[in-house]
mmCIF file of C-alpha atoms in Angstrom:
data_model
loop_
_atom_site.group_PDB
_atom_site.id
_atom_site.type_symbol
_atom_site.label_atom_id
_atom_site.label_comp_id
_atom_site.label_asym_id
_atom_site.label_seq_id
_atom_site.Cartn_x
_atom_site.Cartn_y
_atom_site.Cartn_z
ATOM 1 C CA UNK A 5 -0.937 16.875 9.377
ATOM 2 C CA UNK A 6 -0.216 16.619 13.160
ATOM 3 C CA UNK A 7 2.999 15.786 13.905
ATOM 4 C CA UNK A 8 2.922 12.333 15.679
ATOM 5 C CA UNK A 9 0.725 11.116 13.001
ATOM 6 C CA UNK A 10 3.263 12.283 9.928
ATOM 7 C CA UNK A 11 6.379 10.706 11.758
ATOM 8 C CA UNK A 12 3.772 7.424 12.193
ATOM 9 C CA UNK A 13 3.144 7.751 8.622
ATOM 10 C CA UNK A 14 6.748 8.457 7.457
ATOM 11 C CA UNK A 15 7.927 5.491 9.698
ATOM 12 C CA UNK A 16 5.428 3.034 8.366
ATOM 13 C CA UNK A 17 6.478 4.022 4.722
ATOM 14 C CA UNK A 18 10.251 3.415 4.919
ATOM 15 C CA UNK A 19 9.994 0.228 7.190
ATOM 16 C CA UNK A 20 10.834 -2.456 4.493
ATOM 17 C CA UNK A 21 7.973 -4.855 3.921
ATOM 18 C CA UNK A 22 8.018 -6.677 0.593
ATOM 19 C CA UNK A 23 5.495 -9.415 0.701
ATOM 20 C CA UNK A 24 6.080 -12.099 2.981
ATOM 21 C CA UNK A 25 8.730 -10.166 4.802
ATOM 22 C CA UNK A 26 5.973 -7.686 6.585
ATOM 23 C CA UNK A 27 7.147 -7.990 10.217
ATOM 24 C CA UNK A 28 8.818 -4.327 10.256
ATOM 25 C CA UNK A 29 5.812 -2.764 9.164
ATOM 26 C CA UNK A 30 3.744 -4.841 11.528
ATOM 27 C CA UNK A 31 5.794 -3.547 14.158
ATOM 28 C CA UNK A 32 5.374 -0.200 13.338
ATOM 29 C CA UNK A 33 1.776 -0.292 13.009
ATOM 30 C CA UNK A 34 1.339 -2.020 16.439
ATOM 31 C CA UNK A 35 2.803 0.335 18.317
ATOM 32 C CA UNK A 36 1.031 2.685 17.176
ATOM 33 C CA UNK A 37 -2.436 1.543 17.706
ATOM 34 C CA UNK A 38 -2.177 -0.684 20.893
ATOM 35 C CA UNK A 39 -2.402 3.046 22.993
ATOM 36 C CA UNK A 40 -5.584 3.688 21.252
ATOM 37 C CA UNK A 41 -7.252 0.551 20.295
ATOM 38 C CA UNK A 42 -9.039 -2.260 23.163
ATOM 39 C CA UNK A 43 -7.138 -4.762 21.603
ATOM 40 C CA UNK A 44 -4.624 -5.653 19.163
ATOM 41 C CA UNK A 45 -3.567 -9.398 17.590
ATOM 42 C CA UNK A 46 -1.237 -10.337 14.702
ATOM 43 C CA UNK A 47 -2.463 -13.611 12.755
ATOM 44 C CA UNK A 48 -0.305 -16.276 11.625
ATOM 45 C CA UNK A 49 0.312 -15.069 8.157
ATOM 46 C CA UNK A 50 1.269 -11.775 9.709
ATOM 47 C CA UNK A 51 -1.678 -9.073 9.359
ATOM 48 C CA UNK A 52 -2.313 -7.347 12.288
ATOM 49 C CA UNK A 53 -5.935 -6.437 13.679
ATOM 50 C CA UNK A 54 -6.807 -3.297 15.747
ATOM 51 C CA UNK A 55 -10.199 -3.449 17.564
ATOM 52 C CA UNK A 56 -11.899 -0.253 18.942
ATOM 53 C CA UNK A 57 -14.888 -1.849 20.671
ATOM 54 C CA UNK A 58 -18.607 -0.292 20.014
ATOM 55 C CA UNK A 59 -20.361 1.253 22.280
ATOM 56 C CA UNK A 60 -23.764 -0.675 21.223
ATOM 57 C CA UNK A 61 -24.897 -3.425 18.967
ATOM 58 C CA UNK A 62 -24.175 -1.439 15.711
ATOM 59 C CA UNK A 63 -22.591 -3.257 12.146
ATOM 60 C CA UNK A 64 -18.709 -3.994 12.633
ATOM 61 C CA UNK A 65 -16.690 -2.513 10.275
ATOM 62 C CA UNK A 66 -13.314 -3.520 8.822
ATOM 63 C CA UNK A 67 -10.866 -1.082 7.319
ATOM 64 C CA UNK A 68 -8.305 -2.742 5.537
ATOM 65 C CA UNK A 69 -5.124 -1.236 4.502
ATOM 66 C CA UNK A 70 -1.987 -3.799 3.339
ATOM 67 C CA UNK A 71 1.180 -3.022 4.449
ATOM 68 C CA UNK A 72 3.620 -5.262 2.209
ATOM 69 C CA UNK A 73 5.143 -3.409 -1.000
ATOM 70 C CA UNK A 74 6.698 -4.440 -3.852
ATOM 71 C CA UNK A 75 10.174 -5.057 -3.916
ATOM 72 C CA UNK A 76 12.919 -8.244 -4.657
ATOM 73 C CA UNK A 77 14.163 -11.173 -3.324
ATOM 74 C CA UNK A 78 18.048 -12.628 -4.011
ATOM 75 C CA UNK A 79 18.006 -16.012 -5.694
ATOM 76 C CA UNK A 80 21.779 -16.296 -6.908
ATOM 77 C CA UNK A 81 24.912 -15.198 -5.769
ATOM 78 C CA UNK A 82 27.984 -15.586 -8.600
ATOM 79 C CA UNK A 83 31.262 -16.126 -7.402
ATOM 80 C CA UNK A 84 32.147 -12.437 -7.656
ATOM 81 C CA UNK A 85 29.446 -11.471 -5.370
ATOM 82 C CA UNK A 86 27.054 -9.984 -7.844
ATOM 83 C CA UNK A 87 23.286 -11.257 -7.038
ATOM 84 C CA UNK A 88 20.446 -12.198 -9.305
ATOM 85 C CA UNK A 89 17.133 -11.399 -8.381
ATOM 86 C CA UNK A 90 13.682 -12.079 -8.431
ATOM 87 C CA UNK A 91 10.534 -9.298 -8.432
ATOM 88 C CA UNK A 92 8.215 -9.571 -5.562
ATOM 89 C CA UNK A 93 4.953 -8.158 -6.958
ATOM 90 C CA UNK A 94 4.655 -5.789 -10.416
ATOM 91 C CA UNK A 95 7.777 -3.798 -11.654
ATOM 92 C CA UNK A 96 8.367 -1.584 -14.563
ATOM 93 C CA UNK A 97 12.104 -3.497 -15.792
ATOM 94 C CA UNK A 98 12.883 -0.218 -17.604
ATOM 95 C CA UNK A 99 13.171 1.968 -14.477
ATOM 96 C CA UNK A 100 15.812 -0.626 -12.597
ATOM 97 C CA UNK A 101 19.140 -0.240 -14.179
ATOM 98 C CA UNK A 102 21.184 2.290 -11.807
ATOM 99 C CA UNK A 103 18.589 2.237 -8.930
ATOM 100 C CA UNK A 104 19.626 2.059 -5.662
ATOM 101 C CA UNK A 105 18.472 -0.689 -3.117
ATOM 102 C CA UNK A 106 18.835 -1.929 0.296
ATOM 103 C CA UNK A 107 19.614 -5.895 0.502
ATOM 104 C CA UNK A 108 17.726 -6.581 4.012
ATOM 105 C CA UNK A 109 20.297 -9.398 5.731
ATOM 106 C CA UNK A 110 19.985 -11.029 8.879
ATOM 107 C CA UNK A 111 22.853 -8.960 10.106
ATOM 108 C CA UNK A 112 21.458 -5.768 8.532
ATOM 109 C CA UNK A 113 20.807 -3.611 5.731
ATOM 110 C CA UNK A 114 23.272 -3.510 2.659
ATOM 111 C CA UNK A 115 23.570 -0.887 0.255
ATOM 112 C CA UNK A 116 23.225 -1.884 -3.197
ATOM 113 C CA UNK A 117 23.189 -0.856 -6.919
ATOM 114 C CA UNK A 118 21.112 -2.507 -9.852
ATOM 115 C CA UNK A 119 23.403 -2.773 -12.445
ATOM 116 C CA UNK A 120 23.813 -4.113 -16.314
ATOM 117 C CA UNK A 121 25.694 -3.420 -19.497
ATOM 118 C CA UNK A 122 26.507 0.228 -19.586
ATOM 119 C CA UNK A 123 24.753 1.477 -22.543
ATOM 120 C CA UNK A 124 28.339 1.654 -24.543
ATOM 121 C CA UNK A 125 28.683 -1.858 -24.574
ATOM 122 C CA UNK A 126 25.547 -2.573 -26.117
ATOM 123 C CA UNK A 127 25.177 -3.575 -29.871
ATOM 124 C CA UNK A 128 22.172 -1.485 -31.825
ATOM 125 C CA UNK A 129 19.947 -4.411 -31.435
ATOM 126 C CA UNK A 130 20.130 -4.599 -27.669
ATOM 127 C CA UNK A 131 19.758 -0.887 -27.337
ATOM 128 C CA UNK A 132 16.316 -1.052 -29.036
ATOM 129 C CA UNK A 133 14.819 -3.867 -26.221
ATOM 130 C CA UNK A 134 14.174 -3.400 -22.668
ATOM 131 C CA UNK A 135 16.302 -5.152 -20.492
ATOM 132 C CA UNK A 136 15.417 -8.398 -19.029
ATOM 133 C CA UNK A 137 15.217 -8.713 -15.173
ATOM 134 C CA UNK A 138 17.596 -11.982 -15.212
ATOM 135 C CA UNK A 139 20.155 -9.671 -17.633
ATOM 136 C CA UNK A 140 20.751 -7.026 -14.137
ATOM 137 C CA UNK A 141 22.119 -8.009 -11.075
ATOM 138 C CA UNK A 142 22.573 -6.029 -7.488
ATOM 139 C CA UNK A 143 26.136 -5.022 -7.095
ATOM 140 C CA UNK A 144 27.106 -4.834 -3.276
ATOM 141 C CA UNK A 145 30.500 -3.313 -4.020
ATOM 142 C CA UNK A 146 32.191 -6.416 -2.060
ATOM 143 C CA UNK A 147 34.152 -9.612 -2.751
ATOM 144 C CA UNK A 148 32.242 -12.448 -3.323
ATOM 145 C CA UNK A 149 33.263 -14.353 -0.051
ATOM 146 C CA UNK A 150 32.427 -11.446 1.492
ATOM 147 C CA UNK A 151 28.723 -11.236 0.064
ATOM 148 C CA UNK A 152 28.420 -14.885 0.475
ATOM 149 C CA UNK A 153 28.874 -14.833 4.150
ATOM 150 C CA UNK A 154 26.454 -11.601 4.428
ATOM 151 C CA UNK A 155 23.843 -12.605 1.908
ATOM 152 C CA UNK A 156 21.157 -15.637 2.220
ATOM 153 C CA UNK A 157 19.206 -16.822 -1.093
ATOM 154 C CA UNK A 158 15.726 -15.290 -0.301
ATOM 155 C CA UNK A 159 17.095 -12.336 1.367
ATOM 156 C CA UNK A 160 14.238 -9.074 0.743
ATOM 157 C CA UNK A 161 15.228 -6.160 -1.626
ATOM 158 C CA UNK A 162 13.804 -2.673 -1.498
ATOM 159 C CA UNK A 163 14.386 0.543 -3.096
ATOM 160 C CA UNK A 164 16.681 2.523 -1.321
ATOM 161 C CA UNK A 165 14.356 5.539 -1.245
ATOM 162 C CA UNK A 166 12.303 7.200 1.791
ATOM 163 C CA UNK A 167 9.732 9.563 2.016
ATOM 164 C CA UNK A 168 9.940 13.021 1.451
ATOM 165 C CA UNK A 169 7.569 16.308 0.886
ATOM 166 C CA UNK A 170 7.617 18.827 -2.020
ATOM 167 C CA UNK A 171 5.909 21.196 -4.155
ATOM 168 C CA UNK A 172 2.464 22.536 -2.605
ATOM 169 C CA UNK A 173 1.330 19.665 0.105
ATOM 170 C CA UNK A 174 2.523 16.340 -1.786
ATOM 171 C CA UNK A 175 5.166 13.662 -0.789
ATOM 172 C CA UNK A 176 6.868 11.115 -2.694
ATOM 173 C CA UNK A 177 8.060 7.946 -1.611
ATOM 174 C CA UNK A 178 7.983 4.328 -2.385
ATOM 175 C CA UNK A 179 5.433 2.282 -0.925
ATOM 176 C CA UNK A 180 2.727 4.507 -0.731
ATOM 177 C CA UNK A 181 1.032 1.461 -2.240
ATOM 178 C CA UNK A 182 -0.486 0.689 0.483
ATOM 179 C CA UNK A 183 1.152 1.293 3.605
ATOM 180 C CA UNK A 184 -0.616 5.076 3.470
ATOM 181 C CA UNK A 185 -3.997 2.722 3.571
ATOM 182 C CA UNK A 186 -2.777 1.141 7.029
ATOM 183 C CA UNK A 187 -1.809 4.571 8.182
ATOM 184 C CA UNK A 188 -5.524 5.722 7.126
ATOM 185 C CA UNK A 189 -6.883 2.654 8.939
ATOM 186 C CA UNK A 190 -5.122 3.521 11.912
ATOM 187 C CA UNK A 191 -5.961 7.222 12.107
ATOM 188 C CA UNK A 192 -9.662 6.461 12.183
ATOM 189 C CA UNK A 193 -9.153 4.221 15.019
ATOM 190 C CA UNK A 194 -7.719 7.570 16.888
ATOM 191 C CA UNK A 195 -10.372 9.884 15.355
ATOM 192 C CA UNK A 196 -13.184 7.574 16.363
ATOM 193 C CA UNK A 197 -11.975 6.836 19.802
ATOM 194 C CA UNK A 198 -11.244 10.590 20.248
ATOM 195 C CA UNK A 199 -15.164 11.293 19.217
ATOM 196 C CA UNK A 200 -15.732 8.622 21.903
ATOM 197 C CA UNK A 201 -16.451 5.925 19.821
ATOM 198 C CA UNK A 202 -18.654 4.091 17.252
ATOM 199 C CA UNK A 203 -21.968 1.902 17.745
ATOM 200 C CA UNK A 204 -20.409 -1.123 16.746
ATOM 201 C CA UNK A 205 -16.610 -2.759 16.714
ATOM 202 C CA UNK A 206 -14.240 -0.774 14.313
ATOM 203 C CA UNK A 207 -11.636 -2.590 13.337
ATOM 204 C CA UNK A 208 -8.189 -1.582 11.491
ATOM 205 C CA UNK A 209 -6.785 -4.163 9.624
ATOM 206 C CA UNK A 210 -2.950 -4.300 8.366
ATOM 207 C CA UNK A 211 -3.110 -6.828 6.001
ATOM 208 C CA UNK A 212 -0.317 -8.502 4.445
ATOM 209 C CA UNK A 213 1.130 -10.375 0.621
ATOM 210 C CA UNK A 214 -2.022 -8.329 -1.136
ATOM 211 C CA UNK A 215 0.491 -7.516 -4.020
ATOM 212 C CA UNK A 216 0.671 -11.296 -4.833
ATOM 213 C CA UNK A 217 -2.699 -12.180 -4.665
ATOM 214 C CA UNK A 218 -4.930 -10.666 -1.865
ATOM 215 C CA UNK A 219 -3.728 -13.273 0.540
ATOM 216 C CA UNK A 220 -3.984 -11.453 3.809
ATOM 217 C CA UNK A 221 -7.138 -9.813 3.000
ATOM 218 C CA UNK A 222 -8.844 -13.093 2.446
ATOM 219 C CA UNK A 223 -7.546 -14.663 5.523
ATOM 220 C CA UNK A 224 -8.274 -11.400 7.453
ATOM 221 C CA UNK A 225 -11.911 -10.926 5.920
ATOM 222 C CA UNK A 226 -12.757 -14.633 6.807
ATOM 223 C CA UNK A 227 -11.693 -14.387 10.683
ATOM 224 C CA UNK A 228 -12.430 -10.763 11.589
ATOM 225 C CA UNK A 229 -15.849 -11.513 9.955
ATOM 226 C CA UNK A 230 -17.196 -8.199 9.636
ATOM 227 C CA UNK A 231 -20.471 -6.804 8.321
ATOM 228 C CA UNK A 232 -18.890 -4.321 6.508
ATOM 229 C CA UNK A 233 -15.106 -4.082 4.861
ATOM 230 C CA UNK A 234 -13.721 -1.490 3.245
ATOM 231 C CA UNK A 235 -10.462 -1.506 1.526
ATOM 232 C CA UNK A 236 -8.042 1.558 1.601
ATOM 233 C CA UNK A 237 -6.072 2.092 -1.320
ATOM 234 C CA UNK A 238 -4.403 3.565 -3.837
ATOM 235 C CA UNK A 239 -5.568 4.325 -7.287
ATOM 236 C CA UNK A 240 -4.262 5.620 -10.735
ATOM 237 C CA UNK A 241 -4.098 9.837 -11.136
ATOM 238 C CA UNK A 242 -4.856 10.502 -14.288
ATOM 239 C CA UNK A 243 -3.985 14.053 -14.091
ATOM 240 C CA UNK A 244 -0.404 14.192 -15.924
ATOM 241 C CA UNK A 245 0.651 13.951 -19.256
ATOM 242 C CA UNK A 246 -0.263 10.904 -21.736
ATOM 243 C CA UNK A 247 -3.261 9.364 -19.479
ATOM 244 C CA UNK A 248 -5.992 9.000 -21.735
ATOM 245 C CA UNK A 249 -8.799 9.738 -19.533
ATOM 246 C CA UNK A 250 -11.483 8.056 -22.186
ATOM 247 C CA UNK A 251 -9.686 4.982 -21.437
ATOM 248 C CA UNK A 252 -8.868 5.174 -17.435
ATOM 249 C CA UNK A 253 -11.273 8.075 -16.304
ATOM 250 C CA UNK A 254 -10.569 11.273 -14.514
ATOM 251 C CA UNK A 255 -8.780 11.435 -10.889
ATOM 252 C CA UNK A 256 -6.996 13.974 -9.713
ATOM 253 C CA UNK A 257 -4.214 14.633 -6.585
ATOM 254 C CA UNK A 258 -5.665 17.215 -4.355
ATOM 255 C CA UNK A 259 -9.377 16.555 -5.153
ATOM 256 C CA UNK A 260 -10.036 14.158 -2.336
ATOM 257 C CA UNK A 261 -10.439 10.282 -1.531
ATOM 258 C CA UNK A 262 -12.006 8.464 -4.664
ATOM 259 C CA UNK A 263 -14.940 6.030 -3.948
ATOM 260 C CA UNK A 264 -15.157 3.123 -6.126
ATOM 261 C CA UNK A 265 -18.480 2.350 -7.463
ATOM 262 C CA UNK A 266 -19.290 -0.841 -9.391
ATOM 263 C CA UNK A 267 -20.059 -4.488 -9.101
ATOM 264 C CA UNK A 268 -17.292 -5.311 -6.133
ATOM 265 C CA UNK A 269 -18.755 -2.327 -4.215
ATOM 266 C CA UNK A 270 -22.190 -2.402 -2.021
ATOM 267 C CA UNK A 271 -24.640 0.262 -3.400
ATOM 268 C CA UNK A 272 -25.597 1.106 0.565
ATOM 269 C CA UNK A 273 -21.865 1.413 1.455
ATOM 270 C CA UNK A 274 -21.299 3.461 -1.660
ATOM 271 C CA UNK A 275 -24.346 5.606 -0.697
ATOM 272 C CA UNK A 276 -23.487 6.416 3.088
ATOM 273 C CA UNK A 277 -19.805 6.984 2.190
ATOM 274 C CA UNK A 278 -20.692 9.869 -0.127
ATOM 275 C CA UNK A 279 -23.640 11.165 2.408
ATOM 276 C CA UNK A 280 -20.400 11.047 4.785
ATOM 277 C CA UNK A 281 -18.469 13.253 2.614
ATOM 278 C CA UNK A 282 -21.474 15.615 1.744
ATOM 279 C CA UNK A 283 -22.189 15.844 5.147
ATOM 280 C CA UNK A 284 -18.368 16.961 6.630
ATOM 281 C CA UNK A 285 -18.010 18.885 3.722
ATOM 282 C CA UNK A 286 -14.948 16.246 2.664
ATOM 283 C CA UNK A 287 -14.078 16.598 -1.661
ATOM 284 C CA UNK A 288 -14.382 13.297 -2.934
ATOM 285 C CA UNK A 289 -13.986 11.580 -6.075
ATOM 286 C CA UNK A 290 -15.979 8.608 -7.746
ATOM 287 C CA UNK A 291 -14.436 6.311 -10.118
ATOM 288 C CA UNK A 292 -16.218 3.548 -12.051
ATOM 289 C CA UNK A 293 -14.989 -0.118 -10.903
ATOM 290 C CA UNK A 294 -16.869 -1.985 -13.465
ATOM 291 C CA UNK A 295 -15.575 -5.569 -12.166
ATOM 292 C CA UNK A 296 -13.585 -7.050 -9.501
ATOM 293 C CA UNK A 297 -11.259 -4.774 -8.373
ATOM 294 C CA UNK A 298 -7.656 -6.372 -8.063
ATOM 295 C CA UNK A 299 -8.000 -4.941 -4.284
ATOM 296 C CA UNK A 300 -8.263 -6.628 -0.919
ATOM 297 C CA UNK A 301 -12.011 -5.165 -1.339
ATOM 298 C CA UNK A 302 -12.590 -7.942 -3.630
ATOM 299 C CA UNK A 303 -11.741 -10.761 -1.154
ATOM 300 C CA UNK A 304 -13.529 -9.200 1.183
ATOM 301 C CA UNK A 305 -16.714 -8.844 -1.003
ATOM 302 C CA UNK A 306 -16.577 -12.617 -1.585
ATOM 303 C CA UNK A 307 -15.768 -13.633 2.102
ATOM 304 C CA UNK A 308 -18.126 -16.715 3.787
ATOM 305 C CA UNK A 309 -21.477 -15.693 2.392
ATOM 306 C CA UNK A 310 -20.374 -12.015 1.125
ATOM 307 C CA UNK A 311 -19.747 -9.024 2.537
ATOM 308 C CA UNK A 312 -20.786 -5.484 2.392
ATOM 309 C CA UNK A 313 -17.466 -4.323 0.175
ATOM 310 C CA UNK A 314 -16.169 -0.776 -0.742
ATOM 311 C CA UNK A 315 -13.148 0.381 -1.931
ATOM 312 C CA UNK A 316 -11.801 4.166 -0.806
ATOM 313 C CA UNK A 317 -8.580 4.757 -2.614
ATOM 314 C CA UNK A 318 -6.220 8.049 -2.487
ATOM 315 C CA UNK A 319 -5.163 9.289 -6.290
ATOM 316 C CA UNK A 320 -1.359 8.106 -7.082
ATOM 317 C CA UNK A 321 0.945 8.910 -9.488
ATOM 318 C CA UNK A 322 3.521 6.988 -11.015
ATOM 319 C CA UNK A 323 2.338 3.261 -9.222
ATOM 320 C CA UNK A 324 4.912 0.931 -8.359
ATOM 321 C CA UNK A 325 8.228 2.885 -8.861
ATOM 322 C CA UNK A 326 10.461 4.333 -6.208
ATOM 323 C CA UNK A 327 8.793 7.749 -6.970
ATOM 324 C CA UNK A 328 4.923 7.442 -6.168
ATOM 325 C CA UNK A 329 3.361 10.808 -5.545
ATOM 326 C CA UNK A 330 0.467 11.590 -3.491
ATOM 327 C CA UNK A 331 -1.372 14.529 -1.949
ATOM 328 C CA UNK A 332 -1.108 14.682 2.105
ATOM 329 C CA UNK A 333 -4.410 16.238 1.971
ATOM 330 C CA UNK A 334 -6.166 13.473 0.360
ATOM 331 C CA UNK A 335 -4.613 11.219 2.944
ATOM 332 C CA UNK A 336 -6.323 13.253 5.335
ATOM 333 C CA UNK A 337 -9.099 13.378 4.071
ATOM 334 C CA UNK A 338 -9.685 9.853 3.519
ATOM 335 C CA UNK A 339 -9.348 9.297 7.169
ATOM 336 C CA UNK A 340 -11.666 11.789 8.031
ATOM 337 C CA UNK A 341 -14.262 10.507 5.601
ATOM 338 C CA UNK A 342 -13.939 6.931 7.274
ATOM 339 C CA UNK A 343 -13.970 8.613 10.569
ATOM 340 C CA UNK A 344 -17.457 10.279 9.720
ATOM 341 C CA UNK A 345 -18.627 6.711 7.946
ATOM 342 C CA UNK A 346 -18.098 4.555 11.133
ATOM 343 C CA UNK A 347 -19.681 7.359 13.264
ATOM 344 C CA UNK A 348 -22.710 7.737 11.556
ATOM 345 C CA UNK A 349 -23.661 3.944 11.318
ATOM 346 C CA UNK A 350 -26.875 2.929 13.068
ATOM 347 C CA UNK A 351 -27.584 -0.232 14.602
ATOM 348 C CA UNK A 352 -30.054 -2.306 12.182
ATOM 349 C CA UNK A 353 -28.914 -0.855 9.078
ATOM 350 C CA UNK A 354 -29.959 -3.062 6.368
ATOM 351 C CA UNK A 355 -27.062 -3.397 3.977
ATOM 352 C CA UNK A 356 -29.012 -5.708 1.025
ATOM 353 C CA UNK A 357 -29.253 -4.069 -2.344
#
């Protein structure tokens, strides 16, 4: 991966952006795409739309990657300065005790630790149970009066971890779901512009509030009104122990982008994506999606009178944890695949099934 693209990825991933608090990530996205796009705008929801104008009357394409991440919100502060919190998005409570977190206040970030009763203080029955989130708290290591001056109800919280590379071309971080999708959309703008532009308008949309209901994807699909809308997402890798492939299919890290096929996916767009991958010798995988996908692709498909929707994903291990793992080569190939797809589109293409 070229150095500037890697720096953009790391900066975007590490910018705090729980659903409803995406502004830092939106700023990073805007700064990267502005030199490449013809126009860049931010809507009232907070989603960012970067437009690369087409060279002819080809079909418009919106690539949507959501920049919100799962996180927490401070909901109550005890007199002793311990912060109760609520989840933003879906979490596994079992992994929370002992986690380091950052509380993002108006005065700056504060390092904290998620605490609970130590195992030595639990009775036998309590040890068998998964701790409830309301039984945990954030310890900021400061007196109560200081905490109450610096922390406000509603302050967002993220895991206090960043992006690192490890192993053979792998990366680990919080929030690959789904800021890597926004990264890929921006990279497609760069690649398509470098190639001389597509025949139709290309819109890279960094959408918001996906983790709490596909909200930014819904409004962006309506306002942008593209002919084709493709959600760039993560999907569950099934290449590690205890995953039942008969139930979840076979998806591997390092084997290329994953193209979804099913009711949420326009058949012609699926066909053209596969053809682009094969023409460019980009490895790819196919994932069955027998119903609505629970991604922005679902919101895009149902916008207005219906859109030609698709879903292209990167295989991800340990989704919705502080240690999400993916292949950087898969991520690069996702951008290359989408750029090839966009560049091959011709005016007058019919996407009617």
